[in-house]
Short mmCIF file of C-alpha atoms in Angstrom, two decimals:
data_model
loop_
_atom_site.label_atom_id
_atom_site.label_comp_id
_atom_site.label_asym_id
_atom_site.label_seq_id
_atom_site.Cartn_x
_atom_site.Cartn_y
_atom_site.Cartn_z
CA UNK Y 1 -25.76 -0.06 -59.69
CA UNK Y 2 -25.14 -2.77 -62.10
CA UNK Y 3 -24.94 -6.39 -61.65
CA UNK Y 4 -21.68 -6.57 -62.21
CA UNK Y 5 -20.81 -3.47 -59.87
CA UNK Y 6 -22.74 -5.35 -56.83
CA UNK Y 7 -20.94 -8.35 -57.93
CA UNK Y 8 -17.19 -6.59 -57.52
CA UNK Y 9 -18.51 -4.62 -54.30
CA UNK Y 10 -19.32 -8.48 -52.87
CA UNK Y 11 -16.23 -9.39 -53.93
CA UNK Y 12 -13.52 -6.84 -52.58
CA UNK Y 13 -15.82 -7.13 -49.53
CA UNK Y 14 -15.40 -10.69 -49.61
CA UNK Y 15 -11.45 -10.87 -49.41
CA UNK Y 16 -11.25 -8.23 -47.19
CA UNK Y 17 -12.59 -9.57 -44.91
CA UNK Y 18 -11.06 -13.45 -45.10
CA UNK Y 19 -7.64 -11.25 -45.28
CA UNK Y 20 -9.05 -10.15 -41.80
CA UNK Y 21 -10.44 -13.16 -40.73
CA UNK Y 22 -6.70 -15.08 -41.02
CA UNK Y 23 -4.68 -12.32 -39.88
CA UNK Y 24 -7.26 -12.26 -36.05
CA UNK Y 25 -6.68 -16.30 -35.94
CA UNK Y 26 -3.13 -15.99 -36.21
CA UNK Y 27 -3.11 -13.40 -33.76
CA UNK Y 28 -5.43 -15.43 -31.62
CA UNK Y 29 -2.73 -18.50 -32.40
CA UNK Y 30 0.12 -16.62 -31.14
CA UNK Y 31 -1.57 -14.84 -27.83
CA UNK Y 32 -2.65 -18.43 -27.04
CA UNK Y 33 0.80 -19.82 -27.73
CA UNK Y 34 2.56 -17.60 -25.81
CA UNK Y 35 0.02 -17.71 -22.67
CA UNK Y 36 0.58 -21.82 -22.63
CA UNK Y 37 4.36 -21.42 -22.85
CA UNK Y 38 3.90 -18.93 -19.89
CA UNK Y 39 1.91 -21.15 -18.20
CA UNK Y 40 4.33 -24.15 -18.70
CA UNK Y 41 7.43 -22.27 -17.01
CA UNK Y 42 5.02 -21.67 -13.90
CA UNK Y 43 4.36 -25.26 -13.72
CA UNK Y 44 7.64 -25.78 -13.87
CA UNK Y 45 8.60 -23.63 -11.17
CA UNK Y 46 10.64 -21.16 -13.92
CA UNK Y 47 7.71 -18.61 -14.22
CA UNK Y 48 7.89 -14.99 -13.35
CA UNK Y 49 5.64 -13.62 -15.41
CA UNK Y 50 1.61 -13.09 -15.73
CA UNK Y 51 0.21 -16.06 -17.27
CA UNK Y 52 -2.22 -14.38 -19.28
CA UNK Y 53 -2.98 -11.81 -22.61
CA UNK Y 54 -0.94 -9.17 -20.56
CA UNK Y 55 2.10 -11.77 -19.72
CA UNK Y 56 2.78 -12.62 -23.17
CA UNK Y 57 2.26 -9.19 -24.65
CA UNK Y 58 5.01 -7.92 -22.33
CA UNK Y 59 7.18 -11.22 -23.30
CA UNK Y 60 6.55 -9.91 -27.19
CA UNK Y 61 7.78 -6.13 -26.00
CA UNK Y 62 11.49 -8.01 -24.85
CA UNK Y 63 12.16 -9.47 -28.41
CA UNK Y 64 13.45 -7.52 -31.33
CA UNK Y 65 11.57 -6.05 -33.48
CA UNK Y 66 9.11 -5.92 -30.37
CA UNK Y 67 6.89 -2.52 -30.79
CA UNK Y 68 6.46 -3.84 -34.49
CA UNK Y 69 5.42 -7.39 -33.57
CA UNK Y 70 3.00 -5.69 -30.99
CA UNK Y 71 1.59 -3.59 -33.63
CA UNK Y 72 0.95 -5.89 -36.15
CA UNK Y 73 -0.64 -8.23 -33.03
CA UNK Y 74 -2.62 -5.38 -32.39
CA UNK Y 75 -3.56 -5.08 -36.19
CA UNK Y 76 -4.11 -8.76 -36.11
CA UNK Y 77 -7.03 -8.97 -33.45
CA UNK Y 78 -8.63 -5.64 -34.96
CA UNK Y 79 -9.05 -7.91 -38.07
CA UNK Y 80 -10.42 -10.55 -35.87
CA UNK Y 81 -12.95 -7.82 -34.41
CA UNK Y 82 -13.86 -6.66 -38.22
CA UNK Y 83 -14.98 -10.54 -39.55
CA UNK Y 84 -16.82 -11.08 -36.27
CA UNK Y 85 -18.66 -7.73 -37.51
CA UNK Y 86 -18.91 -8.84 -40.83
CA UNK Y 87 -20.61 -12.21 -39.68
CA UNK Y 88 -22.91 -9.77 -37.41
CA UNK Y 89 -24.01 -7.55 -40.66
CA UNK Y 90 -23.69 -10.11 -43.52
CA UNK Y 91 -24.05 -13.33 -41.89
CA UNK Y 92 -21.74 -16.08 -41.47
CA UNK Y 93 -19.90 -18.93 -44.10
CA UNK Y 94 -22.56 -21.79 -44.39
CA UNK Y 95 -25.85 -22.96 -44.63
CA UNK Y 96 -26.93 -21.79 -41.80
CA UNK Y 97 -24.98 -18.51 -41.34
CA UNK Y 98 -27.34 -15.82 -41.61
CA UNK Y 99 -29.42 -17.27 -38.35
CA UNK Y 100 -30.18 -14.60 -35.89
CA UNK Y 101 -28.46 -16.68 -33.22
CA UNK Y 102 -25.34 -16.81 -35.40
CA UNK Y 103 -25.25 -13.33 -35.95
CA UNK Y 104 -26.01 -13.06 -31.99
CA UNK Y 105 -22.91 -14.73 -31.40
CA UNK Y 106 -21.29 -13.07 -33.79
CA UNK Y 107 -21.75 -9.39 -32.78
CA UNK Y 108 -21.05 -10.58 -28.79
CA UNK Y 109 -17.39 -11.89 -30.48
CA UNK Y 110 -16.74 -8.85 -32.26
CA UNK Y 111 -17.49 -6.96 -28.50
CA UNK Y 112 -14.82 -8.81 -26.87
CA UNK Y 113 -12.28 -8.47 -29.99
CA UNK Y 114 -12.80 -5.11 -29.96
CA UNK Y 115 -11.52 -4.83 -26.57
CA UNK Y 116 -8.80 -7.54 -27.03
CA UNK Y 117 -7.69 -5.41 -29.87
CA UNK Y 118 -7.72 -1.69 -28.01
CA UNK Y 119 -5.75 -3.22 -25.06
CA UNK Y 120 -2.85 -4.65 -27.47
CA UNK Y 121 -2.77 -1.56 -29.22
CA UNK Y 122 -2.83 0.50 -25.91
CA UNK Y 123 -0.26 -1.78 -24.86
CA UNK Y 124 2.06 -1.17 -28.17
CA UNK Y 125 1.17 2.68 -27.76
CA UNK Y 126 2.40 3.07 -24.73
CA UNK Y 127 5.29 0.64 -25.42
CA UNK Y 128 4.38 -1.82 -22.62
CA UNK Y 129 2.07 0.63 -20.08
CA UNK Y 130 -0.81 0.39 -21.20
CA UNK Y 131 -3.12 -2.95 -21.66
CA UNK Y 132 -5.37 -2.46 -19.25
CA UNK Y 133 -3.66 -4.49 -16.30
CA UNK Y 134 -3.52 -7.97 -15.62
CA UNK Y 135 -6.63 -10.38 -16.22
CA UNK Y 136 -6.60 -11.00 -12.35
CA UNK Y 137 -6.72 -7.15 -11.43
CA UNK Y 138 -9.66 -6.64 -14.38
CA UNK Y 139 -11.63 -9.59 -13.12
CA UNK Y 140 -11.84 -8.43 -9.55
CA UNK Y 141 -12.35 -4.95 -10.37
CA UNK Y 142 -15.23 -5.80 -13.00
CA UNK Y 143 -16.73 -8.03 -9.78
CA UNK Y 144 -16.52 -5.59 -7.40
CA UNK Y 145 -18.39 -2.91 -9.25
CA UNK Y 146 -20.90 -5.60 -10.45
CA UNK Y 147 -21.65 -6.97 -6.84
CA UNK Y 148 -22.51 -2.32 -5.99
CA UNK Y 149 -25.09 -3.00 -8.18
CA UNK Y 150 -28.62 -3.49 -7.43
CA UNK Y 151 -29.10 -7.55 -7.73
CA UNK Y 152 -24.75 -7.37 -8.05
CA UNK Y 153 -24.79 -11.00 -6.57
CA UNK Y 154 -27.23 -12.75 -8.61
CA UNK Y 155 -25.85 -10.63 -12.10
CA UNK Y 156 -22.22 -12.27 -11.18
CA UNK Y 157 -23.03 -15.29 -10.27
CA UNK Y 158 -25.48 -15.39 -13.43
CA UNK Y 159 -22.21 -14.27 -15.15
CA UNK Y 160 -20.57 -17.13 -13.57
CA UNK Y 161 -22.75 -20.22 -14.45
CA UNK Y 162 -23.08 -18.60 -17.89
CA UNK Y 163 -18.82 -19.16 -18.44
CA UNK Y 164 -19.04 -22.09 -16.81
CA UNK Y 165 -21.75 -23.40 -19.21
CA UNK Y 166 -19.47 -21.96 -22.14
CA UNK Y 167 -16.51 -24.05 -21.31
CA UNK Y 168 -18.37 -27.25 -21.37
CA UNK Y 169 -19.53 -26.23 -24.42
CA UNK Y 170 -16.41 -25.28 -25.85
CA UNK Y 171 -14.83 -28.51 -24.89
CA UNK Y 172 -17.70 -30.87 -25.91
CA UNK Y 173 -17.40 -29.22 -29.31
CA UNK Y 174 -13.73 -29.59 -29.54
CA UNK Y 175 -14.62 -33.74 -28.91
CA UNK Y 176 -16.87 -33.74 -31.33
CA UNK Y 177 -14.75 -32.18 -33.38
CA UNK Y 178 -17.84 -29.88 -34.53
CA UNK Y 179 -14.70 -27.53 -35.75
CA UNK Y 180 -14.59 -29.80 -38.75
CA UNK Y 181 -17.30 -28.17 -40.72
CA UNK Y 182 -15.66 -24.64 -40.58
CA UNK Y 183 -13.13 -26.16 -42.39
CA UNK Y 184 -11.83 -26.98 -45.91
CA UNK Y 185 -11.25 -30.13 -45.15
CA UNK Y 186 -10.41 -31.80 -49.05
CA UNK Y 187 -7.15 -29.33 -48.81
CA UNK Y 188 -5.51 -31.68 -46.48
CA UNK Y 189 -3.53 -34.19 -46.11
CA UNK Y 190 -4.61 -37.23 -44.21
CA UNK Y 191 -1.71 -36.66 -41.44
CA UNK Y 192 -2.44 -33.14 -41.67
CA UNK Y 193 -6.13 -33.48 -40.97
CA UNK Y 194 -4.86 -36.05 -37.87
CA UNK Y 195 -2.63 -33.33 -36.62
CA UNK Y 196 -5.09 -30.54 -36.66
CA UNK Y 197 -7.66 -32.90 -34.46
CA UNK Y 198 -4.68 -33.37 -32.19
CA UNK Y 199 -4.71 -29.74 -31.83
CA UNK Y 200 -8.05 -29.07 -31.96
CA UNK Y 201 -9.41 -31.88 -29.46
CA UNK Y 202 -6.61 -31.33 -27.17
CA UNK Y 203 -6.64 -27.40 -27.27
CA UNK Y 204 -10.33 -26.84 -26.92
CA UNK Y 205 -10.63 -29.57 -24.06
CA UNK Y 206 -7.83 -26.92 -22.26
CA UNK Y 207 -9.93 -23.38 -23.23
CA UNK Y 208 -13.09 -25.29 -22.33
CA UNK Y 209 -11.34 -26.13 -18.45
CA UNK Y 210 -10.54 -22.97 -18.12
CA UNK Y 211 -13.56 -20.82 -18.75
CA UNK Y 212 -15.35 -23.51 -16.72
CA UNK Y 213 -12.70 -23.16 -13.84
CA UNK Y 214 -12.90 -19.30 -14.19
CA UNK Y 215 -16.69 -19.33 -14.33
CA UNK Y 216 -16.78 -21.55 -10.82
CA UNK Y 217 -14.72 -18.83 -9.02
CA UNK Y 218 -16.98 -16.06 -10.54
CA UNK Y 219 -20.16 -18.27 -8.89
CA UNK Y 220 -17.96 -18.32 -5.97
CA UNK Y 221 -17.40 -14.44 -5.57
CA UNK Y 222 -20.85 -14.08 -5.73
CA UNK Y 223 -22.49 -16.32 -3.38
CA UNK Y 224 -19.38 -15.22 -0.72
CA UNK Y 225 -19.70 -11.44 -1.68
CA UNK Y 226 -16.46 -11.62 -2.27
CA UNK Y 227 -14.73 -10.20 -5.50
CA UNK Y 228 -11.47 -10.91 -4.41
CA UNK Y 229 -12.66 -14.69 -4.93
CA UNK Y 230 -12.96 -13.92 -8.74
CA UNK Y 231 -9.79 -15.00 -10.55
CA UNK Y 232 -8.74 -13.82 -13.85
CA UNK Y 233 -6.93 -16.05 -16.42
CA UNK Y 234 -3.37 -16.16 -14.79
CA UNK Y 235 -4.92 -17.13 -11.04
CA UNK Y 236 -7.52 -20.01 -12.69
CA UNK Y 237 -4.29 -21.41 -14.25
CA UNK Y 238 -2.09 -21.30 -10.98
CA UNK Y 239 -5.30 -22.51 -9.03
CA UNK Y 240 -4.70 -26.02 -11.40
CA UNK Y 241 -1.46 -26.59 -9.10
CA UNK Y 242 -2.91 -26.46 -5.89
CA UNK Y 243 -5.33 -29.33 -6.87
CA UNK Y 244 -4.52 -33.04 -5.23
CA UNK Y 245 -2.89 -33.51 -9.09
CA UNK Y 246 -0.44 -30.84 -8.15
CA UNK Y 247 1.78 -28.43 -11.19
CA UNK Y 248 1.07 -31.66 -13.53
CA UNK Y 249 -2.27 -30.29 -13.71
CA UNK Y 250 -1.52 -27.07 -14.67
CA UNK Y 251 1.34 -28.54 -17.35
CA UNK Y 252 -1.26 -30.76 -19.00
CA UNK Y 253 -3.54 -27.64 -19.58
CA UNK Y 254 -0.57 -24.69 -20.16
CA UNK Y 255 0.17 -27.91 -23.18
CA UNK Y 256 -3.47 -27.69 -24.26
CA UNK Y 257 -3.23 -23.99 -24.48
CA UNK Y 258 -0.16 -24.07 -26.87
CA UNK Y 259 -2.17 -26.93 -28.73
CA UNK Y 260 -5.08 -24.29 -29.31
CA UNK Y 261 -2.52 -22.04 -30.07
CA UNK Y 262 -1.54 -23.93 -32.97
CA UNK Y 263 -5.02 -25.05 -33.69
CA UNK Y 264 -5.72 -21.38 -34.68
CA UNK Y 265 -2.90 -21.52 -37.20
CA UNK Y 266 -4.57 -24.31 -38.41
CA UNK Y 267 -8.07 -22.39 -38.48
CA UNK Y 268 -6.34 -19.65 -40.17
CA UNK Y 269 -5.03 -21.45 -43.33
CA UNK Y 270 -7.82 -23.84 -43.61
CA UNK Y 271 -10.78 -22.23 -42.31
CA UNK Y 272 -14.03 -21.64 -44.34
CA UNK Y 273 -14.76 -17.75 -44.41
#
């Protein structure tokens, strides 16, 4: 193959896969969007609905045009799943992209979009019976069948501390705005930069509580022997009310959630890929 072939074969790889990589953040943008708003009518007292991936997919099959919007979701995350592989395979953008613990990382996200993206399509299929149940009912069903297993307690609470750990990290990145380097950051404006680290800051101090929140109850569910104790993404958000703080708790964090939400709109226009 000639120099030039490689060269075009690089290339239509290339914007393939930023095509996928902006489609999966706006998808992540809008799951996280919707999941905060959710989230924000149950601190409110207004909410009847799941506050989780599940919850807002069924709020997106209500709206017109829903079984298309769930589609293209679908679509959306699948893309997310494919750059996450191409990281994996090809390395990452930047200097230090092709690192074995990048492309560790890389191939663990691409697990976890894979499955993001067959329950949103299995949802669209089956035009809002599928999806796999809510992230409470998964979570306790995942923990029960890990505790049957030989060394089940010290697997989930390993499990456990190892979320926990990832929401500090998540949010200690957000603060030091370590996001900034993924980004093209000469395309912006100085308000728009401002407004993204608004987002970003405020939205990844929110995911970062959560997965440390959900991580605790895993711990919890372990050392009890317990997996009803494990909570899933809607039951670590209600679980914010019944703190001393009360529902303002669980506002301030439903309002980080639709910050990352936006963040990832953010990622997906500006992001290095």
């Amino acid at each position: 193959m000639t120099a030039v072939g490689v060269g075009s074969g690089r290339a239509a790889r290339g914007s393939v896969t930023e095509g996928a990589a902006r489609a999966g953040l706006t998808a992540r943008g809008v799951i996280y969007l919707l999941v905060g708003a959710l989230a924000l009518q149950i601190a409110f007292g207004e909410g009847g609905r799941q506050a989780d991936r599940q919850g807002a997919l069924e709020e997106i099959s209500e709206k017109p045009l829903g079984s298309f919007l769930l589609w293209a979701l679908g679509i959306g995350v699948a893309g997310m799943a494919l750059w996450r592989l191409s990281e994996a395979v090809f390395g990452a953008a930047g200097p230090d992209g092709r690192k074995w613990t990048k492309r560790l990382a890389s191939a663990a996200r691409f697990v976890f979009y894979t499955f993001v993206a067959y329950s949103v399509l299995t949802f669209a299929a089956g035009a809002g019976g599928g999806g796999g149940g809510s992230s409470d009912e998964q979570s306790k069903d995942v923990t029960a069948r890990a505790l049957e297993l030989p060394a089940g307690q010290w697997l989930v609470g390993a499990a456990g501390v190892g979320v926990s750990v990832a929401g500090v990290w998540i949010a200690v990145r957000a603060v030091m705005r370590s996001y900034h380097k993924h980004l093209r950051l000469g395309g912006m404006s100085r308000r728009t930069r401002r407004a993204v680290d608004v987002t970003g800051v405020g939205g990844g101090l929110a995911r970062g509580l959560v997965f440390a929140a959900a991580g605790v109850f895993a711990v919890r569910a372990a050392i009890d022997y317990e997996p009803d104790k494990a909570k899933g993404l809607d039951d670590t958000l209600r679980s914010f009310a019944d703190t001393p703080v009360g529902p303002a708790l669980l506002a301030c964090v439903a309002a980080g959630l639709v910050l990352f939400g936006l963040f990832s709109f953010a990622m997906a226009r500006w992001r290095k890929v």
